[in-house]
mmCIF file of C-alpha atoms in Angstrom:
data_model
loop_
_atom_site.group_PDB
_atom_site.id
_atom_site.type_symbol
_atom_site.label_atom_id
_atom_site.label_comp_id
_atom_site.label_asym_id
_atom_site.label_seq_id
_atom_site.Cartn_x
_atom_site.Cartn_y
_atom_site.Cartn_z
ATOM 1 C CA MET A 1 0.000 0.000 0.000
ATOM 2 C CA ASN A 2 1.221 3.459 -0.811
ATOM 3 C CA ILE A 3 1.523 5.085 2.611
ATOM 4 C CA LEU A 4 1.986 8.560 1.178
ATOM 5 C CA ALA A 5 -1.204 8.299 -0.893
ATOM 6 C CA LEU A 6 -3.071 7.029 2.146
ATOM 7 C CA GLY A 7 -1.819 9.939 4.217
ATOM 8 C CA ILE A 8 -2.913 12.423 1.566
ATOM 9 C CA ALA A 9 -6.336 10.780 1.373
ATOM 10 C CA VAL A 10 -6.793 10.953 5.150
ATOM 11 C CA CYS A 11 -5.783 14.619 5.282
ATOM 12 C CA LEU A 12 -8.104 15.520 2.427
ATOM 13 C CA SER A 13 -10.957 13.573 4.004
ATOM 14 C CA ILE A 14 -10.526 15.409 7.289
ATOM 15 C CA PHE A 15 -10.432 18.782 5.522
ATOM 16 C CA ILE A 16 -13.474 18.057 3.365
ATOM 17 C CA GLY A 17 -15.340 16.537 6.327
ATOM 18 C CA LEU A 18 -14.824 19.668 8.419
ATOM 19 C CA PHE A 19 -15.933 21.776 5.472
ATOM 20 C CA TRP A 20 -19.163 19.797 5.080
ATOM 21 C CA ILE A 21 -19.877 19.845 8.820
ATOM 22 C CA HIS A 22 -19.600 23.612 8.828
ATOM 23 C CA HIS A 23 -21.828 23.837 5.739
ATOM 24 C CA SER A 24 -24.457 21.514 7.256
ATOM 25 C CA VAL A 25 -24.613 23.529 10.457
ATOM 26 C CA TYR A 26 -25.047 26.692 8.432
ATOM 27 C CA ASN A 27 -27.857 25.136 6.371
ATOM 28 C CA ARG A 28 -29.677 23.863 9.459
ATOM 29 C CA ASN A 29 -29.646 27.343 10.928
ATOM 30 C CA LEU A 30 -30.799 28.781 7.615
ATOM 31 C CA SER A 31 -33.580 26.174 7.290
ATOM 32 C CA SER A 32 -34.829 26.974 10.784
ATOM 33 C CA THR A 33 -35.001 30.651 9.908
ATOM 34 C CA VAL A 34 -36.892 29.895 6.681
ATOM 35 C CA MET A 35 -39.461 27.763 8.496
ATOM 36 C CA LYS A 36 -40.142 30.487 11.009
ATOM 37 C CA GLN A 37 -40.671 33.018 8.255
ATOM 38 C CA ALA A 38 -42.948 30.658 6.348
ATOM 39 C CA ASN A 39 -45.148 30.120 9.391
ATOM 40 C CA LYS A 40 -45.702 33.832 9.618
ATOM 41 C CA VAL A 41 -47.123 34.063 6.115
ATOM 42 C CA ALA A 42 -50.804 34.832 6.326
ATOM 43 C CA ASP A 43 -51.866 33.307 3.012
ATOM 44 C CA GLY A 44 -51.592 29.481 3.156
ATOM 45 C CA ASN A 45 -51.020 28.968 -0.571
ATOM 46 C CA ASN A 46 -48.455 31.704 -0.817
ATOM 47 C CA GLY A 47 -46.763 30.366 2.312
ATOM 48 C CA GLU A 48 -46.589 26.863 0.805
ATOM 49 C CA HIS A 49 -45.168 28.318 -2.369
ATOM 50 C CA CYS A 50 -42.538 30.311 -0.454
ATOM 51 C CA LEU A 51 -41.610 27.263 1.612
ATOM 52 C CA LYS A 52 -41.141 25.068 -1.457
ATOM 53 C CA TYR A 53 -39.128 27.779 -3.128
ATOM 54 C CA ASP A 54 -36.824 28.207 -0.129
ATOM 55 C CA GLU A 55 -36.396 24.438 0.235
ATOM 56 C CA PHE A 56 -35.375 24.344 -3.415
ATOM 57 C CA LYS A 57 -32.775 27.006 -2.746
ATOM 58 C CA LEU A 58 -31.458 25.037 0.252
ATOM 59 C CA ALA A 59 -31.148 21.894 -1.830
ATOM 60 C CA GLY A 60 -29.332 23.805 -4.535
ATOM 61 C CA SER A 61 -26.943 25.281 -1.993
ATOM 62 C CA TYR A 62 -25.321 21.847 -1.619
ATOM 63 C CA GLN A 63 -24.125 21.932 -5.208
ATOM 64 C CA SER A 64 -21.508 24.586 -4.511
ATOM 65 C CA PRO A 65 -19.609 22.759 -1.705
ATOM 66 C CA LEU A 66 -19.950 19.503 -3.638
ATOM 67 C CA TRP A 67 -18.196 20.973 -6.636
ATOM 68 C CA MET A 68 -15.608 22.609 -4.377
ATOM 69 C CA SER A 69 -14.860 19.240 -2.754
ATOM 70 C CA VAL A 70 -14.478 17.584 -6.140
ATOM 71 C CA ALA A 71 -12.191 20.405 -7.267
ATOM 72 C CA VAL A 72 -9.981 20.022 -4.180
ATOM 73 C CA LEU A 73 -9.680 16.266 -4.755
ATOM 74 C CA ILE A 74 -8.871 16.630 -8.456
ATOM 75 C CA PHE A 75 -6.368 19.438 -7.824
ATOM 76 C CA SER A 76 -4.573 17.517 -5.050
ATOM 77 C CA LEU A 77 -4.417 14.281 -7.010
ATOM 78 C CA SER A 78 -3.149 16.126 -10.075
ATOM 79 C CA ILE A 79 -0.292 17.666 -8.107
ATOM 80 C CA TYR A 80 0.578 14.311 -6.560
ATOM 81 C CA ALA A 81 0.446 12.550 -9.921
ATOM 82 C CA SER A 82 2.709 15.099 -11.577
ATOM 83 C CA GLY A 83 5.277 15.449 -8.791
ATOM 84 C CA GLY A 84 5.191 12.173 -6.878
ATOM 85 C CA HIS A 85 6.836 8.853 -7.565
ATOM 86 C CA PHE A 86 4.086 6.708 -6.073
ATOM 87 C CA GLN A 87 5.671 3.455 -4.872
ATOM 88 C CA ASP A 88 9.203 4.860 -4.990
ATOM 89 C CA TRP A 89 8.704 7.838 -2.668
ATOM 90 C CA ASP A 90 10.240 6.020 0.322
ATOM 91 C CA LYS A 91 13.096 4.431 -1.630
ATOM 92 C CA GLY A 92 15.116 7.577 -2.194
ATOM 93 C CA GLN A 93 18.883 7.495 -1.879
ATOM 94 C CA ALA A 94 21.270 10.192 -0.813
ATOM 95 C CA ASP A 95 22.742 12.201 -3.633
ATOM 96 C CA ASP A 96 26.486 11.690 -3.352
ATOM 97 C CA SER A 97 27.285 14.280 -5.986
ATOM 98 C CA VAL A 98 28.857 17.493 -4.764
ATOM 99 C CA ASP A 99 26.858 20.674 -5.158
ATOM 100 C CA TYR A 100 28.161 22.578 -8.145
ATOM 101 C CA LEU A 101 28.985 25.651 -6.051
ATOM 102 C CA ILE A 102 31.035 23.563 -3.616
ATOM 103 C CA ALA A 103 32.618 21.731 -6.548
ATOM 104 C CA ALA A 104 33.607 25.091 -8.031
ATOM 105 C CA SER A 105 35.045 26.151 -4.671
ATOM 106 C CA ILE A 106 37.052 22.918 -4.437
ATOM 107 C CA THR A 107 38.391 23.359 -7.961
ATOM 108 C CA LYS A 108 39.379 26.937 -7.258
ATOM 109 C CA GLY A 109 40.987 25.927 -3.964
ATOM 110 C CA ARG A 110 42.995 23.134 -5.584
ATOM 111 C CA ASP A 111 44.294 25.500 -8.248
ATOM 112 C CA GLN A 112 45.289 28.053 -5.641
ATOM 113 C CA VAL A 113 47.066 25.470 -3.477
ATOM 114 C CA GLN A 114 48.948 24.135 -6.507
ATOM 115 C CA GLN A 115 50.096 27.639 -7.336
ATOM 116 C CA GLN A 116 50.774 28.606 -3.708
ATOM 117 C CA PRO A 117 51.430 25.433 -1.679
ATOM 118 C CA GLN A 118 52.660 27.500 1.253
ATOM 119 C CA ASN A 119 49.518 29.637 1.437
ATOM 120 C CA GLU A 120 47.902 28.918 4.819
ATOM 121 C CA LEU A 121 44.598 30.554 3.950
ATOM 122 C CA ALA A 122 44.341 28.609 0.705
ATOM 123 C CA LEU A 123 44.957 25.314 2.514
ATOM 124 C CA ILE A 124 42.390 25.901 5.281
ATOM 125 C CA SER A 125 39.849 27.133 2.723
ATOM 126 C CA LEU A 126 40.364 24.016 0.592
ATOM 127 C CA ALA A 127 40.060 21.765 3.648
ATOM 128 C CA GLN A 128 36.768 23.418 4.591
ATOM 129 C CA SER A 129 35.473 23.116 1.022
ATOM 130 C CA TYR A 130 36.300 19.419 1.034
ATOM 131 C CA ALA A 131 34.400 18.991 4.300
ATOM 132 C CA GLU A 132 31.387 20.901 2.989
ATOM 133 C CA GLY A 133 31.342 18.585 -0.030
ATOM 134 C CA GLY A 134 31.539 15.478 2.149
ATOM 135 C CA LEU A 135 35.093 14.695 0.984
ATOM 136 C CA TYR A 136 36.353 14.247 4.529
ATOM 137 C CA ALA A 137 39.388 12.115 3.676
ATOM 138 C CA ASP A 138 40.654 14.865 1.358
ATOM 139 C CA SER A 139 39.922 17.405 4.074
ATOM 140 C CA VAL A 140 42.057 15.470 6.570
ATOM 141 C CA THR A 141 44.899 15.185 4.061
ATOM 142 C CA THR A 142 44.824 18.927 3.370
ATOM 143 C CA LEU A 143 44.757 19.725 7.085
ATOM 144 C CA ASP A 144 47.778 17.479 7.594
ATOM 145 C CA GLN A 145 49.582 19.543 4.961
ATOM 146 C CA LEU A 146 48.644 22.735 6.785
ATOM 147 C CA ILE A 147 49.659 21.388 10.199
ATOM 148 C CA GLU A 148 52.999 20.293 8.778
ATOM 149 C CA LEU A 149 53.447 23.796 7.418
ATOM 150 C CA VAL A 150 52.414 25.924 10.422
ATOM 151 C CA GLY A 151 52.413 23.469 13.299
ATOM 152 C CA ALA A 152 49.568 22.031 15.326
ATOM 153 C CA ASP A 153 47.211 24.213 17.320
ATOM 154 C CA ALA A 154 43.903 23.547 19.077
ATOM 155 C CA GLU A 155 41.683 24.968 16.339
ATOM 156 C CA LEU A 156 43.306 23.083 13.458
ATOM 157 C CA LEU A 157 43.273 19.849 15.447
ATOM 158 C CA GLY A 158 39.598 20.398 16.274
ATOM 159 C CA ILE A 159 38.765 20.846 12.597
ATOM 160 C CA LYS A 160 40.829 17.786 11.718
ATOM 161 C CA ALA A 161 39.134 15.663 14.391
ATOM 162 C CA THR A 162 35.733 16.670 13.012
ATOM 163 C CA SER A 163 36.656 15.621 9.476
ATOM 164 C CA MET A 164 38.136 12.358 10.772
ATOM 165 C CA TYR A 165 34.940 11.635 12.718
ATOM 166 C CA TYR A 166 32.732 12.036 9.648
ATOM 167 C CA ARG A 167 35.262 10.271 7.426
ATOM 168 C CA ASP A 168 34.958 7.257 9.715
ATOM 169 C CA SER A 169 31.139 7.226 9.574
ATOM 170 C CA ARG A 170 30.601 9.100 12.844
ATOM 171 C CA GLN A 171 32.993 7.038 14.898
ATOM 172 C CA PHE A 172 35.748 8.025 17.305
ATOM 173 C CA LEU A 173 38.524 5.714 16.220
ATOM 174 C CA PRO A 174 41.734 5.629 18.336
ATOM 175 C CA GLU A 175 43.545 7.996 15.952
ATOM 176 C CA THR A 176 40.717 10.528 16.210
ATOM 177 C CA LYS A 177 40.644 10.270 20.003
ATOM 178 C CA MET A 178 44.352 11.076 20.087
ATOM 179 C CA VAL A 179 43.793 14.194 17.992
ATOM 180 C CA ILE A 180 40.927 15.253 20.279
ATOM 181 C CA ASP A 181 43.004 14.730 23.420
ATOM 182 C CA THR A 182 45.833 16.787 21.943
ATOM 183 C CA ALA A 183 43.471 19.600 20.937
ATOM 184 C CA LEU A 184 41.945 19.753 24.418
ATOM 185 C CA SER A 185 45.386 19.718 26.016
ATOM 186 C CA PHE A 186 46.112 22.878 24.038
ATOM 187 C CA GLN A 187 42.747 24.499 24.776
ATOM 188 C CA ARG A 188 40.146 22.918 27.037
ATOM 189 C CA ASP A 189 37.212 24.827 25.547
ATOM 190 C CA GLU A 190 38.217 24.678 21.849
ATOM 191 C CA LEU A 191 35.147 25.348 19.696
ATOM 192 C CA ASN A 192 35.258 22.614 17.048
ATOM 193 C CA THR A 193 36.315 19.872 19.444
ATOM 194 C CA ARG A 194 33.649 20.598 22.044
ATOM 195 C CA LEU A 195 30.956 20.966 19.403
ATOM 196 C CA LEU A 196 31.962 17.594 17.961
ATOM 197 C CA LEU A 197 31.909 15.864 21.349
ATOM 198 C CA ALA A 198 28.610 17.475 22.354
ATOM 199 C CA THR A 199 26.917 16.599 19.066
ATOM 200 C CA ASP A 200 28.047 12.989 19.213
ATOM 201 C CA ALA A 201 26.908 12.635 22.834
ATOM 202 C CA TYR A 202 23.510 14.184 22.083
ATOM 203 C CA LEU A 203 22.888 11.902 19.102
ATOM 204 C CA LYS A 204 23.705 8.910 21.289
ATOM 205 C CA GLY A 205 21.244 10.049 23.949
ATOM 206 C CA GLU A 206 24.029 10.917 26.382
ATOM 207 C CA TYR A 207 22.462 14.232 27.308
ATOM 208 C CA VAL A 208 24.423 14.839 30.513
ATOM 209 C CA ASP A 209 27.728 14.560 28.631
ATOM 210 C CA ALA A 210 26.422 16.774 25.830
ATOM 211 C CA ILE A 211 25.411 19.457 28.345
ATOM 212 C CA ASP A 212 28.821 19.284 30.005
ATOM 213 C CA HIS A 213 30.610 19.819 26.679
ATOM 214 C CA TRP A 214 28.353 22.746 25.748
ATOM 215 C CA ARG A 215 28.835 24.386 29.150
ATOM 216 C CA ILE A 216 32.603 24.094 28.842
ATOM 217 C CA LEU A 217 32.344 25.634 25.372
ATOM 218 C CA LEU A 218 30.498 28.641 26.816
ATOM 219 C CA THR A 219 33.656 29.493 28.782
ATOM 220 C CA ASN A 220 35.493 30.010 25.471
ATOM 221 C CA GLN A 221 36.352 33.685 25.044
ATOM 222 C CA THR A 222 38.807 33.386 22.159
ATOM 223 C CA GLN A 223 36.648 31.954 19.372
ATOM 224 C CA SER A 224 33.493 33.450 17.930
ATOM 225 C CA PHE A 225 30.266 31.420 17.919
ATOM 226 C CA ASN A 226 26.542 31.794 18.518
ATOM 227 C CA ARG A 227 26.154 31.516 22.284
ATOM 228 C CA GLN A 228 22.378 31.659 22.130
ATOM 229 C CA SER A 229 22.270 28.540 19.968
ATOM 230 C CA ILE A 230 24.439 26.729 22.513
ATOM 231 C CA ASN A 231 22.127 27.790 25.339
ATOM 232 C CA ASN A 232 19.154 26.584 23.311
ATOM 233 C CA ALA A 233 20.885 23.244 22.764
ATOM 234 C CA ILE A 234 21.480 22.916 26.505
ATOM 235 C CA MET A 235 17.817 23.659 27.225
ATOM 236 C CA LYS A 236 16.730 21.056 24.671
ATOM 237 C CA ALA A 237 19.017 18.436 26.217
ATOM 238 C CA GLU A 238 17.733 19.265 29.706
ATOM 239 C CA PHE A 239 14.179 18.841 28.429
ATOM 240 C CA LYS A 240 15.132 15.415 27.056
ATOM 241 C CA LEU A 241 16.536 14.487 30.475
ATOM 242 C CA ASP A 242 13.308 15.574 32.188
ATOM 243 C CA GLU A 243 11.302 13.414 29.794
ATOM 244 C CA LEU A 244 13.497 10.392 30.546
ATOM 245 C CA SER A 245 13.172 10.885 34.303
ATOM 246 C CA ARG A 246 9.358 10.854 34.242
#
């Protein structure tokens, strides 16, 4: 069974049902008013004629919502038929191709590094472009080149650890743990390292550890980041903890 089609049908049924309920209530109120007016007509024949006429109008008033309901159904099904893939909607696969803007950035960065292999800014920019394109192994290699050129510091090691983590399918392999330990020995509240540790802990449901990493990060006064977003993340993790404790 096509679950998406079923979901669309249920939503449309609810919408149309509410529409008809509202219309029926309106017509009942209108019918009551018509009956009262008809009873006040002095001439019996004229009153009967007026009543039949008004009942005819009430019956005809159902044609408008009926056609509107049909139009909604046809319009919705037409959109679904033209844009949906029916049975294949839940069989989509991730697009591994690199966005053309990122691909252009990578190409430009490679050219610049080839021309200026000692350019620190070109190397870090290329490493970041690789990471944005999901080419984490290339990002790690480029960062190694940069670290060999300028020496290791907490920020570069934090960026490298992040690329290694995603390169290894979101795992902290021993090599990555060593890089993280070195980065934190240089700077306890390094931005990239603490964000990485907090994110991993949160995704694993280890909310206490995630909160601890975010709180340590908030002591960082040397790197720029959105402190409000970190506070919001802490609040969300605390809410998760409250839910688990109930």
